[in-house]
Amino acid sequence: MTVQQLFFGYFFVMILALSLVVITRRNLVHAVLWMLLMFVHIAGLYLFLNAEFFAVIQIIVYAGAILVMFLFVVMLLRLKEEQALPIFVRGLHGRLFVGLAILLVLVSMAAEATKGPMGQYSIDYIQRHSHLKVLGTVLFNDFVYPFLILGFILFVPMIGVVVLALKRRSHGPS
Amino acid sequence: MDFLIEVIINVIKVAVVFGVTLLHVAYATYFERKVIGRMQCRLGPSEVGPYGILQPFADMFKSLFKEDIIPARADKVVFFIAPMIVLAPTMTSLSVIPFSEGFIIADINVGILFILACASLSVYGIILAGWSSNSKYAFFGGIRSAAQVISYEIAMGISLASVFLMAGSVRLDDIVKAQYDYPFSMYAPHLFIGFVVFLIAAFAETNRTPFDLPEAETELVAGYLTEYSGFRYALFFLSEYVAMFIMSSIMTLCFLGGWTIPKFVTDILPFLGSVPGIFWFLMKVYFFIFLYYWVRATVPRYRFDQLMKIGWKVLIPLSLFNLLLVAFVKRFIL
Amino acid sequence: MVPLNWYLILSVMLFMVGLFGFLTRRNMIMLFISVEIMLNAINISLIAISHYLQDMRGQVLAFFVIACAAAGVAVGLVLLIAAYRNKPTIRLEDFDLLKG
C-alpha cells in the first residue's frame, strides 16, 4: 500500500460513510452540515486528481452557495420532521435489496473498465501552465457556444426564482 | 531527511505567521479603541500599563475567566463548533498570503480563490451561531449577517476578476510581480472603480461599519453573538479582526503592489530599495486597517434593506462595468 | 499509483447511496440533497476519467454539471417554498391531490 493509496482509501471510506450519514439524518440542519463535510472531502479528492481549480470551485459554489441556500430554506421555513413519524418510506427493505443488486452489477462493471484512447493534455502540461489556464483555453476556444448557453441557463432561473418567490398581493391569503 | 527539514521549516513558518498575526490582532483591538477615542476627542484605554499598552492582555484574561453560558435548549454540538467554523477557515487563508518576496507558507496555483473559498466557508459559522442559540434575536442577526456576506462576496469576486485579467494569473506572487512592471507599480489608479468596489465589499464582508447592523449594540442586541460569552465570544472577535487583516492584505497585494514600491520612487530615493519588502507590505496593511477605524468613527450605519440594495444594485453593476472596461483595455490597448 | 477503477467504484457507490436516499426518504429537502449527492458522484467520475485519459473534455463537462446543478437546486428550492405556502408540509405523501 503506497502512501497515495492510503490517502485515497481514507477519502473513499470517509466520502461513503458521510454520504450514508447524510441520508439517514432526521434533523435537516445536521444533514446539511454532514454534507458540508462530505463536500470538503470531495474537494480534497479533486486536489488529488490534479484539478485544483475544481477543488476551489467545489468549495465556493457547492459548499459556499448551494448548501447555504439549503440552510436558508430550512431555517427560514422552520422545516422540522415530526418526531414520531418514520423517516423512510414503507417499502424500505425491498428498495434496499434492489439497490444493492444494482450496486453489485455496477461495481463489477466499474472494476473491469479499461482505458480508452489518450487525449493531448498531459499531466505535466497542466502542471506547467496552471490548471485554470488550460481549462480556460479549452473552454473558451473549443466550447464557446455551450459556455454562452450556460450563461443563459444561469440567467433565466435567476429571474424565475425572483418571480416565483414574490408573494402575490392581488390574491387573498393562500 | 530532506523531507524532515522541509517539515520543520514549514512548522516554523506557520508558528511565526500565527504568532505575529495573533499579536497584530490583539493590538488591533487596542489601537482601534485608541484611534477612535482620539477621533472622538477623548483618550482611549490608558489605565493598564503605560498608555494602556497592556490592555489586550487584560481583555484576554477577562474573556478567559468569564462564565461560559450555554442557552437552555440550544443545539449543544452546533453551538460548540460554530466559533470554530468561523475561525478555522479565516486563519487557514493566512497561509497563502505572500508577506514578502518568497515568504509564503503554501505557494498554490489558485491563491486568491483559496481565500475566497475560506471566506465562503466562514459564512456557515455565522448562520449556525445564530440558529443554534435558540433565540430570536440571535437567529435574525445570523440570517441577516449571512445574507450580507454572501451578497457582497459576488461584488468582491467580480472586482478581483478584473485584477486577474490584468495580471494574467491567479497566483498572488504573479499578481504582485505583474504589478511591479506596470506604471505606478499599482493597479489602484487604473482599476480605480474595482478598487473602490472591493474596498466597500471588504467592509461588508467583515461586518464592519457602515455595514455592521448585525452586530451593533443598538440593533438586535448583538446579533448572532448574543448568546456567546467568555472565550467563545473572544473567538468570534478574533476571527473578525483576522478577517480584517486578510482583506487588507488582499487589497495591498492586488491593488497596491504588495511588498514592492513604485519604480519612480526608487529612482528618486535609491536607498529605499534596500528596505525589506515586508516593511512596505505592513505599512500598506496598516493604512487599510487605519481606514477601517477611521470609517467606523466617522460614518453612520446603513439599514439592512439599504445595505442589500447597495450590494446588489450598485456594487455588482459597477464591478461588472469595471470588468468590461478592463477587458476592453487589455484586449485592444495593452 | 491509484488505478482508475477505484475512482469509478467510488463514484458508482456514491451514486447508489444518493439514489437510495432519493427513493426512500419522505422529506422533500432530503430528495434535493440526494440529487446533489448523485451529481457529485458524476463529477468525481468525470474528473477522474479526465485525469487518467489526459483529456480536458471531462473537466469541461464537470464544470457545466456544477453550474446546472446550482441552477437546478435554486429553482427546485423556490418551487418548494411556493408549494409550502399552499400547504405547510414537506412530506411527500401529503401532496396527493392528483390521487384517483
XYZ file of C-alpha atoms in Angstrom:
608
model
C 0.000 0.000 0.000
C 1.719 3.167 -1.090
C 1.048 6.476 0.620
C -1.138 7.575 -2.287
C -3.304 4.510 -1.968
C -3.645 5.080 1.761
C -4.754 8.674 1.245
C -7.216 7.612 -1.421
C -8.514 4.902 0.886
C -9.154 7.498 3.578
C -11.133 9.681 1.151
C -13.009 6.640 -0.174
C -14.134 5.487 3.247
C -14.944 8.964 4.524
C -16.955 10.069 1.488
C -19.085 6.942 1.518
C -19.566 6.967 5.280
C -20.504 10.653 5.288
C -22.996 10.208 2.457
C -24.667 7.366 4.352
C -24.844 9.578 7.429
C -26.312 12.424 5.375
C -29.256 10.446 4.051
C -30.153 8.944 7.413
C -30.371 12.125 9.495
C -33.724 13.191 10.895
C -32.647 16.754 11.679
C -32.248 18.598 8.368
C -29.646 21.075 9.595
C -27.455 18.201 10.761
C -27.854 16.539 7.354
C -26.670 19.727 5.627
C -23.681 20.002 7.982
C -22.586 16.424 7.323
C -22.962 17.174 3.639
C -20.643 20.167 4.037
C -18.017 17.842 5.490
C -18.538 15.449 2.572
C -18.035 18.265 0.062
C -14.775 19.250 1.729
C -13.581 15.650 1.355
C -14.619 15.612 -2.307
C -12.678 18.847 -2.819
C -9.653 17.102 -1.293
C -10.130 14.260 -3.757
C -10.125 16.741 -6.645
C -6.775 18.071 -5.405
C -5.503 14.507 -5.736
C -6.637 14.461 -9.332
C -4.525 17.484 -10.249
C -7.653 19.639 -10.648
C -7.065 22.384 -8.063
C -9.485 24.777 -9.736
C -12.286 22.278 -9.264
C -11.418 21.837 -5.617
C -11.785 25.564 -5.050
C -14.938 25.786 -7.196
C -16.438 22.886 -5.253
C -15.995 24.821 -2.028
C -17.053 28.217 -3.362
C -20.075 27.081 -5.406
C -21.304 23.852 -3.813
C -20.310 24.295 -0.189
C -20.464 28.051 -0.092
C -23.549 28.821 -2.166
C -25.790 25.814 -2.773
C -25.619 24.445 0.766
C -26.119 27.932 2.172
C -29.305 28.088 0.069
C -30.394 24.807 1.640
C -29.674 26.135 5.111
C -31.588 29.338 4.478
C -34.662 27.459 3.212
C -34.582 25.002 6.116
C -34.098 27.689 8.725
C -36.479 30.334 7.433
C -39.340 27.919 6.810
C -38.664 26.182 10.154
C -38.753 22.805 8.453
C -38.747 20.068 11.045
C -39.547 16.402 10.952
C -42.291 15.298 13.310
C -40.526 13.210 15.897
C -42.956 10.312 15.849
C -43.253 9.737 12.122
C -40.863 7.404 10.283
C -38.294 8.988 8.032
C -38.125 6.217 5.450
C -40.925 5.093 3.140
C -42.716 1.836 3.701
C -41.127 -0.469 1.169
C -37.657 0.214 2.540
C -36.206 -3.284 2.629
C -37.321 -4.175 -0.880
C -35.794 -0.987 -2.262
C -32.614 -1.606 -0.315
C -32.308 -5.096 -1.783
C -32.863 -3.882 -5.340
C -30.404 -1.054 -4.767
C -27.734 -3.437 -3.519
C -28.270 -5.693 -6.518
C -27.847 -2.793 -8.942
C -24.799 -1.684 -6.946
C -23.231 -5.117 -7.353
C -23.738 -5.037 -11.110
C -22.364 -1.504 -11.471
C -19.353 -2.113 -9.229
C -18.355 -5.217 -11.159
C -18.691 -3.168 -14.334
C -16.535 -0.356 -12.928
C -13.907 -2.762 -11.645
C -13.079 -4.083 -15.072
C -13.298 -0.845 -17.041
C -10.328 -0.264 -19.319
C -8.924 2.997 -20.585
C -9.757 4.356 -23.979
C -7.538 6.435 -26.280
C -5.489 9.123 -24.533
C -6.058 12.788 -25.114
C -3.472 15.516 -25.630
C -3.379 17.462 -22.341
C -0.757 15.548 -20.394
C -0.364 15.921 -16.656
C 2.818 17.929 -16.732
C 1.408 20.215 -19.434
C -1.361 21.030 -16.974
C 1.121 21.496 -14.167
C 3.329 23.772 -16.209
C 0.615 26.168 -17.319
C -1.732 26.284 -14.374
C -4.870 24.188 -14.452
C -7.027 27.290 -14.602
C -5.281 28.489 -17.776
C -5.636 25.138 -19.530
C -9.301 24.868 -18.562
C -9.902 28.429 -19.728
C -8.168 27.766 -23.039
C -10.256 24.687 -23.731
C -13.465 26.291 -22.504
C -13.193 29.500 -24.466
C -11.731 28.052 -27.652
C -13.477 24.736 -28.190
C -16.601 25.173 -26.096
C -17.605 28.796 -26.555
C -21.208 28.155 -27.603
C -22.009 25.820 -24.708
C -20.453 28.390 -22.390
C -22.728 31.170 -23.656
C -25.744 28.882 -23.443
C -24.670 28.102 -19.880
C -24.845 31.814 -19.218
C -28.478 31.724 -20.278
C -29.114 28.614 -18.215
C -27.931 30.504 -15.164
C -29.642 33.774 -16.086
C -33.187 32.537 -16.689
C -33.547 30.690 -13.357
C -32.228 33.782 -11.597
C -35.187 35.768 -12.908
C -37.550 32.839 -12.384
C -36.531 32.500 -8.759
C -37.273 36.137 -8.042
C -40.661 35.893 -9.784
C -41.649 32.670 -8.032
C -40.583 33.809 -4.598
C -42.544 37.048 -4.650
C -45.751 36.859 -2.692
C -48.690 37.829 -4.810
C -50.650 40.596 -3.192
C -53.647 40.539 -5.548
C -54.840 37.085 -4.459
C -56.134 36.519 -0.972
C -54.165 34.712 1.723
C -53.483 31.258 0.302
C 15.954 13.610 5.705
C 15.185 16.445 3.285
C 11.523 15.852 3.889
C 12.018 16.253 7.651
C 13.890 19.535 7.205
C 11.131 20.809 4.943
C 8.503 19.883 7.514
C 10.414 21.654 10.289
C 10.874 24.795 8.191
C 7.170 24.840 7.390
C 6.245 24.376 11.048
C 8.484 27.293 11.982
C 6.935 29.442 9.256
C 3.441 28.565 10.466
C 4.364 29.348 14.058
C 5.868 32.704 13.095
C 2.909 33.766 10.950
C 0.404 32.544 13.544
C 2.174 34.279 16.418
C 2.704 37.548 14.596
C -0.904 37.610 13.376
C -2.295 36.970 16.851
C -0.132 39.751 18.225
C -1.306 42.052 15.444
C -4.914 41.186 16.123
C -4.570 41.726 19.850
C -3.029 45.134 19.309
C -5.521 45.926 16.556
C -8.218 45.916 19.230
C -6.091 48.227 21.380
C -5.305 50.630 18.564
C -8.894 50.690 17.451
C -10.019 51.941 20.798
C -7.159 54.448 20.968
C -7.649 55.801 17.443
C -11.429 56.049 17.700
C -11.035 57.619 21.111
C -8.718 60.285 19.753
C -11.062 60.929 16.862
C -13.813 61.485 19.384
C -11.639 63.880 21.442
C -11.046 61.502 24.299
C -8.228 59.212 25.352
C -8.672 55.553 24.650
C -7.712 52.922 27.212
C -4.850 54.281 29.298
C -5.099 52.543 32.660
C -3.429 49.190 32.159
C 0.298 49.703 31.721
C 1.910 52.841 30.293
C -0.504 54.431 27.794
C -2.707 51.366 28.188
C -0.345 49.114 26.194
C -1.226 46.001 28.193
C -4.980 46.393 27.593
C -5.276 43.435 25.156
C -3.849 41.082 27.767
C -6.331 42.340 30.313
C -9.135 41.738 27.812
C -7.856 38.245 27.139
C -7.725 37.328 30.832
C -11.203 38.718 31.317
C -12.664 36.682 28.477
C -10.938 33.523 29.662
C -12.369 33.753 33.144
C -15.947 34.688 32.294
C -18.693 32.155 32.926
C -19.464 30.005 29.907
C -23.237 30.079 29.464
C -24.972 27.771 27.013
C -28.676 28.577 26.409
C -31.220 26.080 27.644
C -32.478 24.368 24.513
C -29.598 25.253 22.249
C -28.218 22.592 19.959
C -25.095 21.940 22.030
C -22.858 20.387 19.402
C -23.550 23.058 16.775
C -23.274 25.820 19.416
C -19.881 24.440 20.306
C -18.447 24.199 16.807
C -19.848 27.438 15.333
C -16.981 29.682 16.546
C -14.512 27.127 15.240
C -16.150 27.117 11.814
C -15.772 30.894 11.675
C -12.184 30.950 12.901
C -10.546 27.974 11.199
C -11.013 28.936 7.513
C -10.095 32.553 8.290
C -6.804 31.538 9.861
C -6.135 28.980 7.139
C -6.296 31.670 4.484
C -3.299 33.309 6.178
C -1.186 30.530 4.773
C -1.433 31.635 1.148
C -0.611 35.310 1.631
C 2.891 36.325 0.466
C 4.138 38.775 3.069
C 7.331 39.410 1.233
C 9.334 38.030 -1.658
C 9.424 34.274 -1.174
C 7.887 34.257 2.303
C 4.737 32.260 1.771
C 3.688 29.156 3.629
C 1.774 27.497 0.791
C 2.515 28.664 -2.727
C -0.524 27.245 -4.507
C -1.597 27.981 -8.034
C -5.047 29.254 -7.093
C -4.032 31.605 -4.273
C -6.810 34.169 -4.177
C -9.547 31.664 -4.999
C -8.491 29.783 -1.871
C -9.031 32.919 0.207
C -12.459 33.380 -1.395
C -13.284 29.759 -0.611
C -12.323 30.270 3.027
C -14.499 33.372 3.164
C -17.395 31.294 1.816
C -16.819 28.631 4.458
C -16.821 31.045 7.365
C -20.384 32.121 6.496
C -21.505 28.782 7.962
C -20.233 29.665 11.399
C -22.356 32.815 11.403
C -25.560 31.063 10.350
C -25.004 28.194 12.757
C -24.141 30.515 15.636
C -27.372 32.383 15.108
C -29.516 29.277 14.670
C -28.078 27.169 17.466
C -28.524 29.874 20.064
C -32.260 29.165 20.068
C -33.027 32.859 20.492
C -34.955 35.062 18.100
C -32.520 37.989 18.142
C -29.546 35.779 17.522
C -31.317 33.902 14.745
C -32.307 37.013 12.828
C -28.887 38.536 13.367
C -27.281 35.409 11.972
C -29.524 35.245 8.905
C -29.052 38.934 8.156
C -25.312 38.765 8.570
C -25.043 35.693 6.370
C -27.204 37.285 3.672
C -24.990 40.372 3.777
C -21.776 38.373 3.487
C -22.894 36.219 0.577
C -24.276 39.227 -1.297
C -21.045 41.176 -1.069
C -18.918 38.146 -1.947
C -20.178 38.492 -5.508
C -19.071 42.097 -5.921
C -15.753 41.178 -4.335
C -15.213 38.267 -6.708
C -16.052 40.243 -9.834
C -13.783 43.145 -8.896
C -10.989 40.651 -8.254
C -11.678 39.135 -11.691
C -10.564 42.404 -13.266
C -7.255 42.108 -11.374
C -6.829 38.522 -12.609
C -7.451 39.760 -16.124
C -4.764 42.427 -15.861
C -2.214 40.148 -14.214
C -2.975 37.061 -16.279
C -2.757 34.747 -13.287
C -4.460 33.817 -10.043
C -1.266 33.262 -8.065
C -0.640 36.070 -5.609
C 3.092 36.061 -6.336
C 2.454 36.541 -10.061
C -0.058 39.320 -9.440
C 2.455 41.313 -7.393
C 5.199 40.730 -9.962
C 2.880 41.779 -12.814
C 2.017 44.918 -10.914
C 5.674 45.854 -10.494
C 6.062 46.148 -14.262
C 3.014 48.338 -14.543
C 3.222 52.182 -14.456
C 2.958 53.380 -10.810
C 3.563 49.742 -9.753
C -0.033 49.646 -8.600
C -3.268 48.634 -10.201
C -5.271 51.004 -7.999
C -5.053 54.218 -10.091
C -6.186 52.459 -13.260
C -8.590 49.917 -11.821
C -9.979 52.601 -9.590
C -13.636 51.529 -9.791
C -12.709 47.946 -8.968
C -10.573 49.133 -6.061
C -13.384 51.194 -4.558
C -15.898 48.362 -5.060
C -13.548 45.918 -3.356
C -12.943 48.348 -0.503
C -16.659 48.712 0.169
C -17.233 44.976 -0.188
C -14.382 44.331 2.251
C -16.152 46.499 4.826
C -19.287 44.448 4.348
C -17.535 41.078 4.384
C -16.025 41.668 7.802
C -19.244 43.070 9.281
C -17.661 46.452 9.979
C -19.285 49.858 9.990
C -21.099 51.109 7.986
C -22.383 47.575 7.403
C -22.345 46.310 10.955
C -26.083 46.181 11.545
C -25.978 42.517 12.594
C -23.649 43.223 15.472
C -24.381 46.779 16.508
C -25.436 47.208 20.104
C -28.452 49.316 19.337
C -29.924 46.725 16.986
C -30.768 43.083 17.731
C -28.752 43.163 20.956
C -25.545 41.789 19.465
C -26.847 39.801 16.528
C -25.565 36.282 16.192
C -23.133 36.824 19.062
C -25.844 37.430 21.647
C -25.738 34.109 23.452
C -21.978 33.692 23.352
C -19.916 34.652 26.385
C -16.355 34.350 27.555
C -13.875 32.610 25.344
C -16.313 31.784 22.563
C -17.077 35.493 22.143
C -13.363 36.153 22.069
C -13.035 33.613 19.232
C -15.634 35.452 17.157
C -13.905 38.743 17.804
C -10.564 37.221 16.903
C -11.942 35.950 13.620
C -13.383 39.374 12.787
C -10.012 41.071 13.221
C -8.135 38.337 11.370
C -10.645 38.719 8.517
C -9.933 42.475 8.553
C -6.230 41.710 8.328
C -6.767 39.305 5.443
C -8.976 41.698 3.479
C -6.373 44.439 3.929
C -3.686 42.006 2.757
C -5.653 41.130 -0.367
C -6.171 44.811 -1.097
C -2.488 45.594 -0.771
C -1.444 42.589 -2.833
C -3.969 43.050 -5.633
C -4.359 46.793 -5.883
C -1.479 48.475 -4.136
C 1.515 46.457 -5.238
C 2.151 44.232 -2.234
C 5.700 44.341 -0.962
C 7.086 46.467 -3.809
C 7.452 50.213 -4.011
C 6.884 52.082 -7.287
C 9.818 52.322 -9.659
C 9.797 56.107 -9.806
C 10.259 56.258 -6.014
C 13.355 54.058 -6.131
C 14.662 56.200 -8.987
C 14.418 59.329 -6.846
C 15.482 57.836 -3.495
C 17.579 54.730 -4.199
C 18.202 53.862 -0.527
C 14.535 52.922 -0.203
C 15.183 49.898 -2.406
C 17.171 48.203 0.346
C 14.363 48.329 2.913
C 12.945 44.780 3.233
C 9.684 44.264 1.344
C 7.750 43.200 4.386
C 8.054 46.734 5.785
C 6.153 48.192 2.817
C 3.607 45.379 2.968
C 2.910 46.063 6.626
C 2.722 49.822 6.044
C 0.076 49.347 3.389
C -1.864 46.878 5.535
C -1.723 49.247 8.486
C -3.057 52.007 6.268
C -6.098 49.911 5.387
C -6.700 48.932 8.996
C -6.497 52.599 9.935
C -9.090 53.209 7.216
C -11.362 50.639 8.882
C -11.074 52.528 12.194
C -11.494 55.927 10.566
C -14.671 54.877 8.791
C -16.040 53.357 11.966
C -15.503 56.585 13.885
C -16.999 58.775 11.191
C -19.812 57.173 9.251
C -23.327 56.177 10.440
C -24.576 52.700 9.725
C -26.849 51.526 6.953
C -30.228 49.927 7.496
C -30.420 46.361 6.327
C -32.514 46.966 3.225
C -30.243 49.850 2.197
C -27.297 47.544 2.732
C -28.729 44.856 0.457
C -29.690 47.459 -2.138
C -26.140 48.754 -2.270
C -24.712 45.272 -2.567
C -26.918 44.091 -5.374
C -27.959 47.230 -7.238
C -24.875 49.411 -7.005
C -21.755 47.357 -6.416
C -22.431 44.438 -8.754
C -23.223 46.610 -11.824
C -20.194 48.800 -11.047
C -17.888 45.825 -10.777
C -19.274 44.326 -13.978
C -18.707 47.642 -15.739
C -15.175 47.687 -14.386
C -14.585 44.171 -15.679
C -15.851 45.096 -19.128
C -13.657 48.197 -19.184
C -10.581 46.251 -18.150
C -11.297 43.535 -20.713
C -11.608 46.184 -23.425
C -8.397 47.941 -22.427
C -6.465 44.693 -22.115
C -7.611 43.413 -25.473
C -7.308 46.477 -27.638
C -4.840 48.804 -25.976
C -2.354 46.762 -23.978
C -0.377 4.550 -8.059
C -4.142 4.600 -7.644
C -5.858 2.751 -10.505
C -8.736 4.448 -12.304
C -11.127 1.653 -11.347
C -11.039 2.665 -7.703
C -12.281 6.141 -8.563
C -15.056 4.647 -10.719
C -16.085 2.305 -7.917
C -16.232 5.269 -5.514
C -18.338 7.198 -7.985
C -20.708 4.274 -8.513
C -21.152 3.623 -4.826
C -21.745 7.303 -4.048
C -24.300 7.442 -6.861
C -26.153 4.438 -5.464
C -26.185 5.977 -1.982
C -27.702 9.114 -3.462
C -30.243 7.063 -5.422
C -31.166 5.105 -2.310
C -31.706 8.335 -0.383
C -33.804 9.722 -3.225
C -36.096 6.696 -3.354
C -36.571 6.080 0.326
C -36.806 9.402 2.196
C -40.197 11.012 2.738
C -38.819 14.513 3.216
C -38.623 16.783 0.171
C -35.441 18.536 1.231
C -33.745 15.136 1.513
C -34.698 14.493 -2.108
C -32.790 17.612 -3.154
C -29.842 16.612 -1.023
C -29.821 13.148 -2.594
C -29.847 14.691 -6.063
C -26.811 16.750 -5.053
C -25.035 13.602 -3.883
C -25.737 11.927 -7.232
C -24.432 14.924 -9.168
C -21.262 14.960 -7.091
C -20.718 11.281 -7.812
C -20.947 12.040 -11.516
C -18.455 14.876 -11.123
C -15.953 12.614 -9.364
C -16.240 10.107 -12.188
C -15.831 12.761 -14.906
C -12.796 14.407 -13.357
C -11.111 11.079 -12.567
C -11.535 9.843 -16.120
C -10.353 13.189 -17.472
C -7.209 12.894 -15.354
C -6.392 9.350 -16.369
C -7.131 9.777 -20.060
C -5.364 13.166 -20.070
C -8.257 14.853 -21.838
C -9.842 18.116 -20.770
C -13.330 17.476 -22.054
C -14.339 15.611 -18.910
C -13.431 18.591 -16.802
C -15.340 20.975 -19.056
C -18.401 18.764 -18.727
C -17.934 18.686 -14.932
C -17.862 22.485 -14.980
C -21.188 22.524 -16.801
C -22.641 19.976 -14.382
C -21.713 22.173 -11.413
C -23.336 25.232 -12.952
C -26.509 23.402 -13.982
C -26.751 21.780 -10.553
C -26.662 25.205 -8.945
C -29.426 26.485 -11.222
C -31.500 23.355 -10.710
C -31.279 23.464 -6.946
C -32.187 27.128 -6.877
C -35.329 26.592 -8.945
C -36.251 23.444 -7.031
C -35.975 25.136 -3.673
C -38.064 28.087 -4.749
C -40.743 25.734 -6.062
C -40.638 24.017 -2.686
C -41.146 27.374 -0.989
C -44.101 28.161 -3.244
C -45.672 24.753 -2.541
C -45.004 25.202 1.171
C -47.033 28.401 1.116
C -50.004 26.499 -0.195
C -49.738 23.543 2.147
C -47.278 23.820 5.049
C -45.782 20.353 4.858
C -42.670 18.838 3.348
C -43.637 15.202 3.460
C -44.025 13.691 0.055
C -47.195 11.722 0.756
C -49.127 14.852 1.753
C -49.119 16.081 -1.838
C -51.788 13.716 -3.092
C -54.355 15.944 -4.742
C -53.974 14.092 -8.054
C -54.649 10.746 -6.419
C -57.532 8.830 -8.027
